[in-house]
PDB file of C-alpha atoms in Angstrom:
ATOM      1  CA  UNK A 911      -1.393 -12.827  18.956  1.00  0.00           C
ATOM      2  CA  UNK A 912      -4.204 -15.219  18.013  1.00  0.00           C
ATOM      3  CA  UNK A 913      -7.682 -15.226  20.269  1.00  0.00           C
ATOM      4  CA  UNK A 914      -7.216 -19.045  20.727  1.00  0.00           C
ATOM      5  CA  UNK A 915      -3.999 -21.099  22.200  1.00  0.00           C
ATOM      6  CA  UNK A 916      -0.634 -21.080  20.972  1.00  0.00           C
ATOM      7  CA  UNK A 917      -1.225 -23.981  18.631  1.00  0.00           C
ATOM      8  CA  UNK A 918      -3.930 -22.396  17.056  1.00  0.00           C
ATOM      9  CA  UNK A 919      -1.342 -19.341  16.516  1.00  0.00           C
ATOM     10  CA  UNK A 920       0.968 -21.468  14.956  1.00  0.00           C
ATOM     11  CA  UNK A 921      -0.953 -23.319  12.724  1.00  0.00           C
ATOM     12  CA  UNK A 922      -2.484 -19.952  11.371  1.00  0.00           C
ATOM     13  CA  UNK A 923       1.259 -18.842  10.719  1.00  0.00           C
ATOM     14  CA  UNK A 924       2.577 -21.788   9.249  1.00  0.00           C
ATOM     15  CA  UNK A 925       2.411 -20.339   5.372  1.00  0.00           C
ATOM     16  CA  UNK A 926       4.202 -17.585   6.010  1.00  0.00           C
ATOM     17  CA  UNK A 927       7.270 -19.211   7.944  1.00  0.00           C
ATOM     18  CA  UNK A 928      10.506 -20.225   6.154  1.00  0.00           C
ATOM     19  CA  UNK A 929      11.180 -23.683   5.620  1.00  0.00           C
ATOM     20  CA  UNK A 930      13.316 -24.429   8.491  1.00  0.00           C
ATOM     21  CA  UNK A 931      11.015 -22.116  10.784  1.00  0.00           C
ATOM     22  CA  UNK A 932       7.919 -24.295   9.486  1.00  0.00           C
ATOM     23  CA  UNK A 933       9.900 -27.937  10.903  1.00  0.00           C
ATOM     24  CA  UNK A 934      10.201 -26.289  14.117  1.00  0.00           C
ATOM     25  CA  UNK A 935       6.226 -25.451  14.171  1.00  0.00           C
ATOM     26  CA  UNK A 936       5.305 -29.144  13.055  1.00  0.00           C
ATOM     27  CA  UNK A 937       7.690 -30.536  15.441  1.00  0.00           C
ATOM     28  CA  UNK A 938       6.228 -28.505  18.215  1.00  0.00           C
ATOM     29  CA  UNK A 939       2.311 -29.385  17.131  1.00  0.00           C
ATOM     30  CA  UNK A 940       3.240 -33.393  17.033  1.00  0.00           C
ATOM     31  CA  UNK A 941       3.525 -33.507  20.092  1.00  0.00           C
ATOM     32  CA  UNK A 942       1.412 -30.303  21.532  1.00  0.00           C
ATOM     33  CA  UNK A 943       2.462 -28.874  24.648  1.00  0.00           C
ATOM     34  CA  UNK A 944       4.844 -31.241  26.153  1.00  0.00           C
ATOM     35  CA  UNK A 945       6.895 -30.249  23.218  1.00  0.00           C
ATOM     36  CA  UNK A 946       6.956 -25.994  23.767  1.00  0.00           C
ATOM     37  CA  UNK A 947       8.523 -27.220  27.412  1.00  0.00           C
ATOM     38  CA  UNK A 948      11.958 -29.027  26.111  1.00  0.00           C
ATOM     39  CA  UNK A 949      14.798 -26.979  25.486  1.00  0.00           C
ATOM     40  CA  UNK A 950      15.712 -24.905  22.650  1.00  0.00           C
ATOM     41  CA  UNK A 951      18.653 -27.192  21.616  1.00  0.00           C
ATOM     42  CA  UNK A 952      15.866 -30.123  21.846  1.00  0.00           C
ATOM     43  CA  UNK A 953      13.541 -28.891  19.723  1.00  0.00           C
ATOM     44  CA  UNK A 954      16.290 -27.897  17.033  1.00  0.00           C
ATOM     45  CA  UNK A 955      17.536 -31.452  16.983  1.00  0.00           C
ATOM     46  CA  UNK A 956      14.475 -33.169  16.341  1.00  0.00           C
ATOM     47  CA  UNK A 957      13.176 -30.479  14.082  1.00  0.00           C
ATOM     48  CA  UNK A 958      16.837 -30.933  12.428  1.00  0.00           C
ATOM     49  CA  UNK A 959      17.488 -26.976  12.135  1.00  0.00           C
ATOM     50  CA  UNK A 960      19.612 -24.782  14.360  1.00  0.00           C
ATOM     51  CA  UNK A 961      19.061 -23.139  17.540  1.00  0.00           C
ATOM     52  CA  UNK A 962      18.812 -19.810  16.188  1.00  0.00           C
ATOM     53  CA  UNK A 963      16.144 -20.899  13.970  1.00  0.00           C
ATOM     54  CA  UNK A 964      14.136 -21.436  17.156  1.00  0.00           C
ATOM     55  CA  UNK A 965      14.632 -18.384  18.225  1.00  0.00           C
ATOM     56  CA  UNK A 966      13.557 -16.903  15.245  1.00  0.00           C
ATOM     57  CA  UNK A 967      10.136 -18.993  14.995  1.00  0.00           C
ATOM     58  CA  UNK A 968       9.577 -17.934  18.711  1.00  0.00           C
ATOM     59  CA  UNK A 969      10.024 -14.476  17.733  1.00  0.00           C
ATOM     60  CA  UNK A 970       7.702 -14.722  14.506  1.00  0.00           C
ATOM     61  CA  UNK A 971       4.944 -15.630  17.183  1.00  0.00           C
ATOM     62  CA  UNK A 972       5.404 -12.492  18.758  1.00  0.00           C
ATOM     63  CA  UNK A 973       7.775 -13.069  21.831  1.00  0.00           C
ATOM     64  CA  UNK A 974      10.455 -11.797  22.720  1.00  0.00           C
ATOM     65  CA  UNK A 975      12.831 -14.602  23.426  1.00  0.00           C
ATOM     66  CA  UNK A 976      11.980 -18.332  24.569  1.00  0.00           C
ATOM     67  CA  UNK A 977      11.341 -17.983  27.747  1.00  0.00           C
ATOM     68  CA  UNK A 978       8.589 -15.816  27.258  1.00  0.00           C
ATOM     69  CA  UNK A 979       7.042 -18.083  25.238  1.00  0.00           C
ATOM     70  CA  UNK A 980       7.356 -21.033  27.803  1.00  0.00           C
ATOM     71  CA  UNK A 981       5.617 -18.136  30.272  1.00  0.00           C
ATOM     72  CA  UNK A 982       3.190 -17.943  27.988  1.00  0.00           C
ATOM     73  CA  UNK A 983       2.304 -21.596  27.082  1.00  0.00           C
ATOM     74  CA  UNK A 984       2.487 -22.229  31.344  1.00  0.00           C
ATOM     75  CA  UNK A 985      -0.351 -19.830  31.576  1.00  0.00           C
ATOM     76  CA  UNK A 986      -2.296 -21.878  28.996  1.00  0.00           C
ATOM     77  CA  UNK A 987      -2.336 -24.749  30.991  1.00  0.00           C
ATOM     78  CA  UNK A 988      -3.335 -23.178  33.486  1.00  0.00           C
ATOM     79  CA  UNK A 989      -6.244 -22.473  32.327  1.00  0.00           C
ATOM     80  CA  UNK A 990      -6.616 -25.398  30.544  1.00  0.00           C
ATOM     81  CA  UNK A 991      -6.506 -27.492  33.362  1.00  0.00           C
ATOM     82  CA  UNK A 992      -8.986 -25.045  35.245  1.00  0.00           C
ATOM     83  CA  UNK A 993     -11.805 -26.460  37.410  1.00  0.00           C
ATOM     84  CA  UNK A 994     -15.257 -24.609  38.162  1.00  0.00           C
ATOM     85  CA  UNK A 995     -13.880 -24.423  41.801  1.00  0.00           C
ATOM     86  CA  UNK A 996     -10.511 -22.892  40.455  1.00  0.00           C
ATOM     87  CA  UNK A 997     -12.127 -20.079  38.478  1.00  0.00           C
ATOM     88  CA  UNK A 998     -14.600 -19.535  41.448  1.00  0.00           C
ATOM     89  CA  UNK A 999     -11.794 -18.625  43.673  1.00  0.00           C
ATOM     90  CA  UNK A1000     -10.179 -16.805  41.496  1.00  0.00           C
ATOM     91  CA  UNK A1001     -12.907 -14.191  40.739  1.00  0.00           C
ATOM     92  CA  UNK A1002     -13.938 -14.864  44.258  1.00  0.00           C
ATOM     93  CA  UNK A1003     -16.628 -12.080  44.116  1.00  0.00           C
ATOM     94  CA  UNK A1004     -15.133  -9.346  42.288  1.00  0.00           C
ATOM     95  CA  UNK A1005     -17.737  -9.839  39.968  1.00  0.00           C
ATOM     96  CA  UNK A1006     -17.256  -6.410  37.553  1.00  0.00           C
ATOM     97  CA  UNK A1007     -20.494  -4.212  37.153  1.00  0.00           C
ATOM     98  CA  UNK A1008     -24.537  -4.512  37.723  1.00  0.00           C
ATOM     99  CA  UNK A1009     -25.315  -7.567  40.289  1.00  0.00           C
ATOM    100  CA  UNK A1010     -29.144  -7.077  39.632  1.00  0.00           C
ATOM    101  CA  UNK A1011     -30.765  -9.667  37.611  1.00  0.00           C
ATOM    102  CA  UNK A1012     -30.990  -6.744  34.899  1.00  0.00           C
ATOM    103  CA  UNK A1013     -26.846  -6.239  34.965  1.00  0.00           C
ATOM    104  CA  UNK A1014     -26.231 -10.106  34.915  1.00  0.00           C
ATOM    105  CA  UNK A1015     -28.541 -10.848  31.851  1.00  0.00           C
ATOM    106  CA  UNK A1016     -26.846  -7.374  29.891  1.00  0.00           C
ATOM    107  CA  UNK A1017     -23.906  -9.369  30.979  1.00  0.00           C
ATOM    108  CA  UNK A1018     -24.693 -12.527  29.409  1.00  0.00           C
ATOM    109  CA  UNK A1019     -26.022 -10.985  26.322  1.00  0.00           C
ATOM    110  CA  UNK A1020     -22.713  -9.584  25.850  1.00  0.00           C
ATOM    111  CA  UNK A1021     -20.769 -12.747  26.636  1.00  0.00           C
ATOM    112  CA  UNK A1022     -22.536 -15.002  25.025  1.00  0.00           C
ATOM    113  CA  UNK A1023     -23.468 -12.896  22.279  1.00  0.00           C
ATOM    114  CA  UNK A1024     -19.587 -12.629  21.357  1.00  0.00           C
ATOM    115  CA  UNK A1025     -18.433 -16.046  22.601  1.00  0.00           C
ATOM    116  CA  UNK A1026     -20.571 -17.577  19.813  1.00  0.00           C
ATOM    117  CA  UNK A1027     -20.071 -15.139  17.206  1.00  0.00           C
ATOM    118  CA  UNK A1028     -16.194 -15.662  17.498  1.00  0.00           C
ATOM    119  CA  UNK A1029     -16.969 -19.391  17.584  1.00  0.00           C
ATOM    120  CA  UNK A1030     -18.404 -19.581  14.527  1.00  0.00           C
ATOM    121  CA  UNK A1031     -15.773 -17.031  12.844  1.00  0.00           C
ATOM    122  CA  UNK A1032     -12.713 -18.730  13.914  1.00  0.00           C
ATOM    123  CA  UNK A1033     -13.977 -22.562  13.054  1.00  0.00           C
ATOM    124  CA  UNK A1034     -12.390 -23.099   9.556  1.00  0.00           C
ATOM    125  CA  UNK A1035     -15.236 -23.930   7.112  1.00  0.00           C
ATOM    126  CA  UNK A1036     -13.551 -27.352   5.666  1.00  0.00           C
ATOM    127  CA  UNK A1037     -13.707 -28.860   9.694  1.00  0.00           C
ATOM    128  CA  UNK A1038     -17.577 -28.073   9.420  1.00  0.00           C
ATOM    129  CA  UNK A1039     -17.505 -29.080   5.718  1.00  0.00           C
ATOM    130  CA  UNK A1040     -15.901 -32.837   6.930  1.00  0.00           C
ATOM    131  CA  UNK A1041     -17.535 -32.999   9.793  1.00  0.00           C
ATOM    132  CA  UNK A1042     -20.353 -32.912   8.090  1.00  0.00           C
ATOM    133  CA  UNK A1043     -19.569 -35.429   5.098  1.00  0.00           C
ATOM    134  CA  UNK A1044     -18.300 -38.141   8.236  1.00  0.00           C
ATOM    135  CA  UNK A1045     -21.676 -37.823   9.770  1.00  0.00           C
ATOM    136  CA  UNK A1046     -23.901 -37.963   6.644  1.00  0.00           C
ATOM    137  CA  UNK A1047     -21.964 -40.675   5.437  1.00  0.00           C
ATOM    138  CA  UNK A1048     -24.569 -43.863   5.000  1.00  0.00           C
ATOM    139  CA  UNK A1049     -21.897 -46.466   5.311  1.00  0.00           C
ATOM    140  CA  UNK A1050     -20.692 -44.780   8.500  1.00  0.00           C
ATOM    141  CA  UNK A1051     -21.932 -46.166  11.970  1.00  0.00           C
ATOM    142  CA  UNK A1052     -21.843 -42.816  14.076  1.00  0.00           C
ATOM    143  CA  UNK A1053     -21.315 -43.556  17.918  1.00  0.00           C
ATOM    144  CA  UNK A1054     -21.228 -40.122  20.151  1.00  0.00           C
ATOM    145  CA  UNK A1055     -19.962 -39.963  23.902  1.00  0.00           C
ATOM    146  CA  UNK A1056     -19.566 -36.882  26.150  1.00  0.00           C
ATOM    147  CA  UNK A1057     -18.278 -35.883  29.794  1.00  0.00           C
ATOM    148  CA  UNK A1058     -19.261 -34.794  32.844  1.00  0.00           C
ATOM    149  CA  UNK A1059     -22.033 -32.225  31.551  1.00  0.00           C
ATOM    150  CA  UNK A1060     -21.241 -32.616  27.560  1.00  0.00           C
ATOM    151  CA  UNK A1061     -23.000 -35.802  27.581  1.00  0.00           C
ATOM    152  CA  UNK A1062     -26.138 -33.679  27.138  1.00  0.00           C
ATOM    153  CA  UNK A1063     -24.603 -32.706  23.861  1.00  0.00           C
ATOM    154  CA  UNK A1064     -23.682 -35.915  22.900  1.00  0.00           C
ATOM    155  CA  UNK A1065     -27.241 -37.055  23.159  1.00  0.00           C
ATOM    156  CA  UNK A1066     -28.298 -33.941  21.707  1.00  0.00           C
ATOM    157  CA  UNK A1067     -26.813 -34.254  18.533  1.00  0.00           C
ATOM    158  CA  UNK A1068     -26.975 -37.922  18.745  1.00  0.00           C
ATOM    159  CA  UNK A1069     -30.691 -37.466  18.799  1.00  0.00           C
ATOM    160  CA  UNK A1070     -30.862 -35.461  15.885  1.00  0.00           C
ATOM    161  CA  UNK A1071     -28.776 -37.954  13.882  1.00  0.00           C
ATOM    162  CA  UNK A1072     -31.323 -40.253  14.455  1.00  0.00           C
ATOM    163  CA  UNK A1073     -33.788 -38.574  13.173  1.00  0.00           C
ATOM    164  CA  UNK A1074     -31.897 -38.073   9.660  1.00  0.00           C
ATOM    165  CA  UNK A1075     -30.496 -41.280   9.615  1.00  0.00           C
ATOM    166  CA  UNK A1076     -29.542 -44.564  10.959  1.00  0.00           C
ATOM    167  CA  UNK A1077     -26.570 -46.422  12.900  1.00  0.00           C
ATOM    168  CA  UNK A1078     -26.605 -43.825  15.639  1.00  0.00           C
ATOM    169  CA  UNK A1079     -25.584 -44.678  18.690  1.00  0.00           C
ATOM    170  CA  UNK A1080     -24.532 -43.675  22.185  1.00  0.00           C
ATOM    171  CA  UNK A1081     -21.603 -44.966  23.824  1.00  0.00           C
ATOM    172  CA  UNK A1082     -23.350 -47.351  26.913  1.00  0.00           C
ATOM    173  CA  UNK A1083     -22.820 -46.823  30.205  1.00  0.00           C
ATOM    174  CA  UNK A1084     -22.993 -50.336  31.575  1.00  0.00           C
ATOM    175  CA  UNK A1085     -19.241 -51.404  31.376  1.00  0.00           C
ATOM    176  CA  UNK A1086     -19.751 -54.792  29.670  1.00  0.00           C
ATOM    177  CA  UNK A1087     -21.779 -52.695  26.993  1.00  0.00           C
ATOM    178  CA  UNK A1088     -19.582 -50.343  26.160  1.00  0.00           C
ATOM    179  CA  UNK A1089     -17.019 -52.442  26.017  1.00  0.00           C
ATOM    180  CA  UNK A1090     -19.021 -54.741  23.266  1.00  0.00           C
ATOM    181  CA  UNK A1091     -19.528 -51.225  21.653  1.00  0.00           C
ATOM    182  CA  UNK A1092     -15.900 -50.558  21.843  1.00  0.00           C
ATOM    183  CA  UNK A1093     -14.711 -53.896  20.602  1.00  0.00           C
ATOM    184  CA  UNK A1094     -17.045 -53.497  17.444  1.00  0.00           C
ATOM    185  CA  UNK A1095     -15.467 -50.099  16.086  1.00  0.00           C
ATOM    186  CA  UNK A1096     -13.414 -50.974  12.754  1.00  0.00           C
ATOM    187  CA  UNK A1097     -12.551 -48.538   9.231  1.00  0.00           C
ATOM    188  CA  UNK A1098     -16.204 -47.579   8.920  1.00  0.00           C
ATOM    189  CA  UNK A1099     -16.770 -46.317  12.267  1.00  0.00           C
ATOM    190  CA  UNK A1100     -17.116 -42.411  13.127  1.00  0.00           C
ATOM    191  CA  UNK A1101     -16.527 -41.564  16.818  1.00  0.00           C
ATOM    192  CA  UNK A1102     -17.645 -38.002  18.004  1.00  0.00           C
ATOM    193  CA  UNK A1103     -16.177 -37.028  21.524  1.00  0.00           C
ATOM    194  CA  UNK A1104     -17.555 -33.994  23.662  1.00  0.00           C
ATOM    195  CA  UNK A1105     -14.387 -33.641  25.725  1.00  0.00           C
ATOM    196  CA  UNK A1106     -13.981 -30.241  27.258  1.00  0.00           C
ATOM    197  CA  UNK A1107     -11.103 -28.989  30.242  1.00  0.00           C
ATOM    198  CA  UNK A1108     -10.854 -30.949  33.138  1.00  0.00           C
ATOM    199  CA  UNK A1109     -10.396 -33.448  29.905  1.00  0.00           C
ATOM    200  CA  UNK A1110     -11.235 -36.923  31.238  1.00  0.00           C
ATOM    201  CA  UNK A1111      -8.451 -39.441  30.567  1.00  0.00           C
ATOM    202  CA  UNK A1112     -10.930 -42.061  28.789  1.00  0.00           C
ATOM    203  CA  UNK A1113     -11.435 -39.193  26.296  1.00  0.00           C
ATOM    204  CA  UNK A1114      -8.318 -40.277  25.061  1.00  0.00           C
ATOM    205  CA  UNK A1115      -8.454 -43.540  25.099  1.00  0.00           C
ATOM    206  CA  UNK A1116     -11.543 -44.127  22.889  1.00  0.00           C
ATOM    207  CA  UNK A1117     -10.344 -41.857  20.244  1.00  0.00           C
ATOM    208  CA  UNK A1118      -7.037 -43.461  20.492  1.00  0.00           C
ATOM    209  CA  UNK A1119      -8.656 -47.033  20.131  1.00  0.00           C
ATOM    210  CA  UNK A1120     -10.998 -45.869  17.138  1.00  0.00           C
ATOM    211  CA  UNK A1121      -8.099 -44.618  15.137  1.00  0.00           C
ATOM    212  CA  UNK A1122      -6.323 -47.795  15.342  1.00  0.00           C
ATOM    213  CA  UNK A1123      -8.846 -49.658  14.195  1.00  0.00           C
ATOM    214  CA  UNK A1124      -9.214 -47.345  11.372  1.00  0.00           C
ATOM    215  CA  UNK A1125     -12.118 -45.253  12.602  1.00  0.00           C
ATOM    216  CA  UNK A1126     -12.654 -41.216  11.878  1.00  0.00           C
ATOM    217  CA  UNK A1127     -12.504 -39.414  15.255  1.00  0.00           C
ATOM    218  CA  UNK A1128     -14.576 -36.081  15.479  1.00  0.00           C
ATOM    219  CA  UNK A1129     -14.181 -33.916  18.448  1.00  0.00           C
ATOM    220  CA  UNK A1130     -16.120 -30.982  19.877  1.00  0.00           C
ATOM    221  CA  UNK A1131     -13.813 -29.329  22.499  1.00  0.00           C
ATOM    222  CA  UNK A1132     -12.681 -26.078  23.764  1.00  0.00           C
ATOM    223  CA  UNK A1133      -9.526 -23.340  22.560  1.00  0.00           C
ATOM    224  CA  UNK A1134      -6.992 -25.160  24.858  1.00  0.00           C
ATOM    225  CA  UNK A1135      -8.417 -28.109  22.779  1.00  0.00           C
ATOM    226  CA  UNK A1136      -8.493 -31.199  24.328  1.00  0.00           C
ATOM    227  CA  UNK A1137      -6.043 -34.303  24.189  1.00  0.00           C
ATOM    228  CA  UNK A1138      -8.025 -36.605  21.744  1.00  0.00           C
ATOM    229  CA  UNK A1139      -7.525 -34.031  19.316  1.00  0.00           C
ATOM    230  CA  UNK A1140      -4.285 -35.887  18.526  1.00  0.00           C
ATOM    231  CA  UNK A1141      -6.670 -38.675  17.287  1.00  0.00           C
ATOM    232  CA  UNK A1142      -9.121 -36.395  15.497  1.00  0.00           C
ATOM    233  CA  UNK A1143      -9.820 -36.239  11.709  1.00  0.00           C
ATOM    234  CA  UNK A1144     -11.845 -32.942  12.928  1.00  0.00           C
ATOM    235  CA  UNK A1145     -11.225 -30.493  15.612  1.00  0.00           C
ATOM    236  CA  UNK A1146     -14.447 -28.126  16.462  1.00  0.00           C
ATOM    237  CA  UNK A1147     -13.385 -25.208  18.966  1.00  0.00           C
ATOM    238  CA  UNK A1148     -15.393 -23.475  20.891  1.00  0.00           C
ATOM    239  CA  UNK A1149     -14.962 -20.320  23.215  1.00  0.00           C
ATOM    240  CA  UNK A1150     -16.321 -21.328  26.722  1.00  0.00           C
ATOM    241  CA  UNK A1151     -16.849 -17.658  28.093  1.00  0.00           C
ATOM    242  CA  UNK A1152     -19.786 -17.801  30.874  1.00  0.00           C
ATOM    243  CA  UNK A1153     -20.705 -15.312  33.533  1.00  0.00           C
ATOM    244  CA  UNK A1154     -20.265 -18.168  36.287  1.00  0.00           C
ATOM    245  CA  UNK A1155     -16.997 -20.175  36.900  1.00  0.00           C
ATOM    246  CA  UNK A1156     -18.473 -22.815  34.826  1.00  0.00           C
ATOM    247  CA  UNK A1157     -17.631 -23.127  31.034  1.00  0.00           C
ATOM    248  CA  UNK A1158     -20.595 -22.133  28.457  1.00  0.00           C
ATOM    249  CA  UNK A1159     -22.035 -24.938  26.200  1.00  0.00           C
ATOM    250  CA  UNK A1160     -23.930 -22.143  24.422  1.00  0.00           C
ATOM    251  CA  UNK A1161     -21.272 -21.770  21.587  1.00  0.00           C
ATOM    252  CA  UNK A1162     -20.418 -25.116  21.059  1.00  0.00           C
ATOM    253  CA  UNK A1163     -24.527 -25.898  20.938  1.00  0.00           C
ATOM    254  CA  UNK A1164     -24.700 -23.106  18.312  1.00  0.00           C
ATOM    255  CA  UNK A1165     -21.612 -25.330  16.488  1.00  0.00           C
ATOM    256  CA  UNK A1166     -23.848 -28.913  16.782  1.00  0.00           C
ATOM    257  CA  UNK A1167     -26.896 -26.903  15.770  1.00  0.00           C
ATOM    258  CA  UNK A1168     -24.936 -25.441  12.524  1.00  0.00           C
ATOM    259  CA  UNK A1169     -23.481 -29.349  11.982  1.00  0.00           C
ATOM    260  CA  UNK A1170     -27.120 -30.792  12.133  1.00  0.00           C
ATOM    261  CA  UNK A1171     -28.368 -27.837   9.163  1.00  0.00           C
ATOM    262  CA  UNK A1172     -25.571 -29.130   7.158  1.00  0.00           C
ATOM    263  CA  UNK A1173     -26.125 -32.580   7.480  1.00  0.00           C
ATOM    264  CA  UNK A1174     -30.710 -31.892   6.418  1.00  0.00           C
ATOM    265  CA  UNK A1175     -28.885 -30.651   3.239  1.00  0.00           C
ATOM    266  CA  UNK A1176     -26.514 -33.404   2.416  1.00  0.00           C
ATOM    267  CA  UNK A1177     -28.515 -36.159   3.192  1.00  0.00           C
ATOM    268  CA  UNK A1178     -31.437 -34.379   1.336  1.00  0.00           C
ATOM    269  CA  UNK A1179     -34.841 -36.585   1.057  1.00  0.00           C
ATOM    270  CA  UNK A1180     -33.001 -39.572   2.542  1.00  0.00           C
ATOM    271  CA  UNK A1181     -33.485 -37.347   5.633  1.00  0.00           C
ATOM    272  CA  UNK A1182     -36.978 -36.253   4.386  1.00  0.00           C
ATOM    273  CA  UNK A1183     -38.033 -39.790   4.598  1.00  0.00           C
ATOM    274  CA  UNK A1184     -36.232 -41.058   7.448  1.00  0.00           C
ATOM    275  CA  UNK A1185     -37.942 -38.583   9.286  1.00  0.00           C
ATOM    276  CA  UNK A1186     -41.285 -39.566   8.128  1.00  0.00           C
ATOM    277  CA  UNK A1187     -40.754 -43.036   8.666  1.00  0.00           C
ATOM    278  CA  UNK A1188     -39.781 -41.963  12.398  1.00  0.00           C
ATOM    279  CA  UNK A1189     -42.780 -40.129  12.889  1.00  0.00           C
ATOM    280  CA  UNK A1190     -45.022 -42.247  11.522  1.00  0.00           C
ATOM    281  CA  UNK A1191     -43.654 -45.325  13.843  1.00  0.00           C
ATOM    282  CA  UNK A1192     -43.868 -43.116  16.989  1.00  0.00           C
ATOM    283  CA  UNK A1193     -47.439 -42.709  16.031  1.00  0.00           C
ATOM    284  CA  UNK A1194     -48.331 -46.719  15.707  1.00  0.00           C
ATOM    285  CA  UNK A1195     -46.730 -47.293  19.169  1.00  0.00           C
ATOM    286  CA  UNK A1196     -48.217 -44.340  20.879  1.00  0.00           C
ATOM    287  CA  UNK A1197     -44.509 -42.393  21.460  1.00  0.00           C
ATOM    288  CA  UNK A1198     -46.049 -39.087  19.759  1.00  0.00           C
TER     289      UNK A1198
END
């Protein structure tokens, strides 16, 4: 089985499903995981293929029979839909090994350490490569907006952006501002959502409303990967493994910070002397 979720797992096995195997996959990502939880004779109709074929895609994933792979997707959303408080009470304190500050930061070397590295090996080079084009784009207006704690990244990389370019903005707080913001967003718009689980339901919303109007949605989320991925043109992934009940940002800061490189070399001396210009402001008005 894949590292990530079970649509992850199917996408990756997609080319090497037959042809009637393959409609049953697409008909279960459209509509990603309400879908996995219909019944077998469901999913057959609307993927227009028999109910053995169903059987036989479930079994290509590696389970034994359909109910096990219901099991399986129930325990995804589990965690999916995990709060701080729920994963605190669930390792309650069995934490395993060395409690001294010494064992917890050998710990965190190790989690981190791997949650990044398998970050940045399982996030498909042409998502970075778009990702990139979208937000180096000069016709582009780039607007960013995060949750709970992923607002910090939002600003991060919104802050960056700045500095190699302009129309960057962050989605205002101040309802009658945002909604101005959000009432603006047409075909040359790029929205970039930090949604992350616990997904917030206005997540959704926005990206729905910028694809409408013809926008490009880009999404930094986690491996259960968040609702307004359905909107997305780009879908970044990131492991959230943390020695505390909260999920880590670390991997998906290493993914902005990787974006940001990309986008010094594809906007090339435009970025050189955006910069400058920058710099050489804050300096007349005393910011630097």
């Amino acid at each position: 089985m894949a590292s990530g979720t079970l649509a992850d797992d199917i996408r990756l096995k997609l080319g090497t499903l037959s042809p009637a195997e393959r409609k049953v996959g697409r008909v279960l990502l459209a509509a990603y995981p309400a879908a996995g939880f219909e019944t077998v004779a469901t999913i057959a109709e609307r993927a227009a293929v028999s109910a053995p074929t169903v059987l036989r895609f479930v079994a290509r994933l590696g389970y034994s029979g359909f109910p096990e792979f219901q099991a399986a997707l129930r325990t995804e959303l589990d965690q999916r839909n995990a709060s701080p408080l729920s994963l605190y009470e669930e390792t309650g304190d069995d934490t395993p090994g060395d409690d001294s500050a010494a064992g917890l930061m050998a710990r965190s070397s190790r989690l981190f350490t791997t949650a990044v590295a398998q970050t940045l090996a399982e996030t498909p080079p042409h998502d970075v490569e778009r990702a990139i084009a979208l937000l180096s784009d000069r016709k582009r207006r780039i607007t960013l907006v995060g949750g709970r704690f992923t607002h910090l990244l939002a600003q991060y990389l919104g802050l960056h952006l700045m500095q190699l370019r302009g129309d960057v903005h962050i989605l205002p707080e101040r309802d009658v501002e945002r909604a101005a913001a959000l009432a603006r967003l047409g075909r040359r718009d790029v929205l970039v959502v930090f949604d992350y689980r616990r997904y917030e339901s206005d997540k959704m919303a926005l990206a729905q409303l910028a694809q409408e109007q013809g926008g490009k949605v880009v999404v930094f989320t986690d491996t259960w990967l968040s609702p307004t991925s359905a909107h997305a043109e780009v879908v970044l992934p990131s492991q959230v493994t943390t020695p505390s009940p909260y999920d880590s940002l670390v991997p998906t800061l290493a993914v902005v910070e990787t974006v940001v490189a990309g986008l010094i070399t594809a906007l090339g001396d435009e970025a050189h002397q955006h910069m400058r210009h920058t710099e050489d402001v804050s300096r007349r008005t005393g910011l630097v």
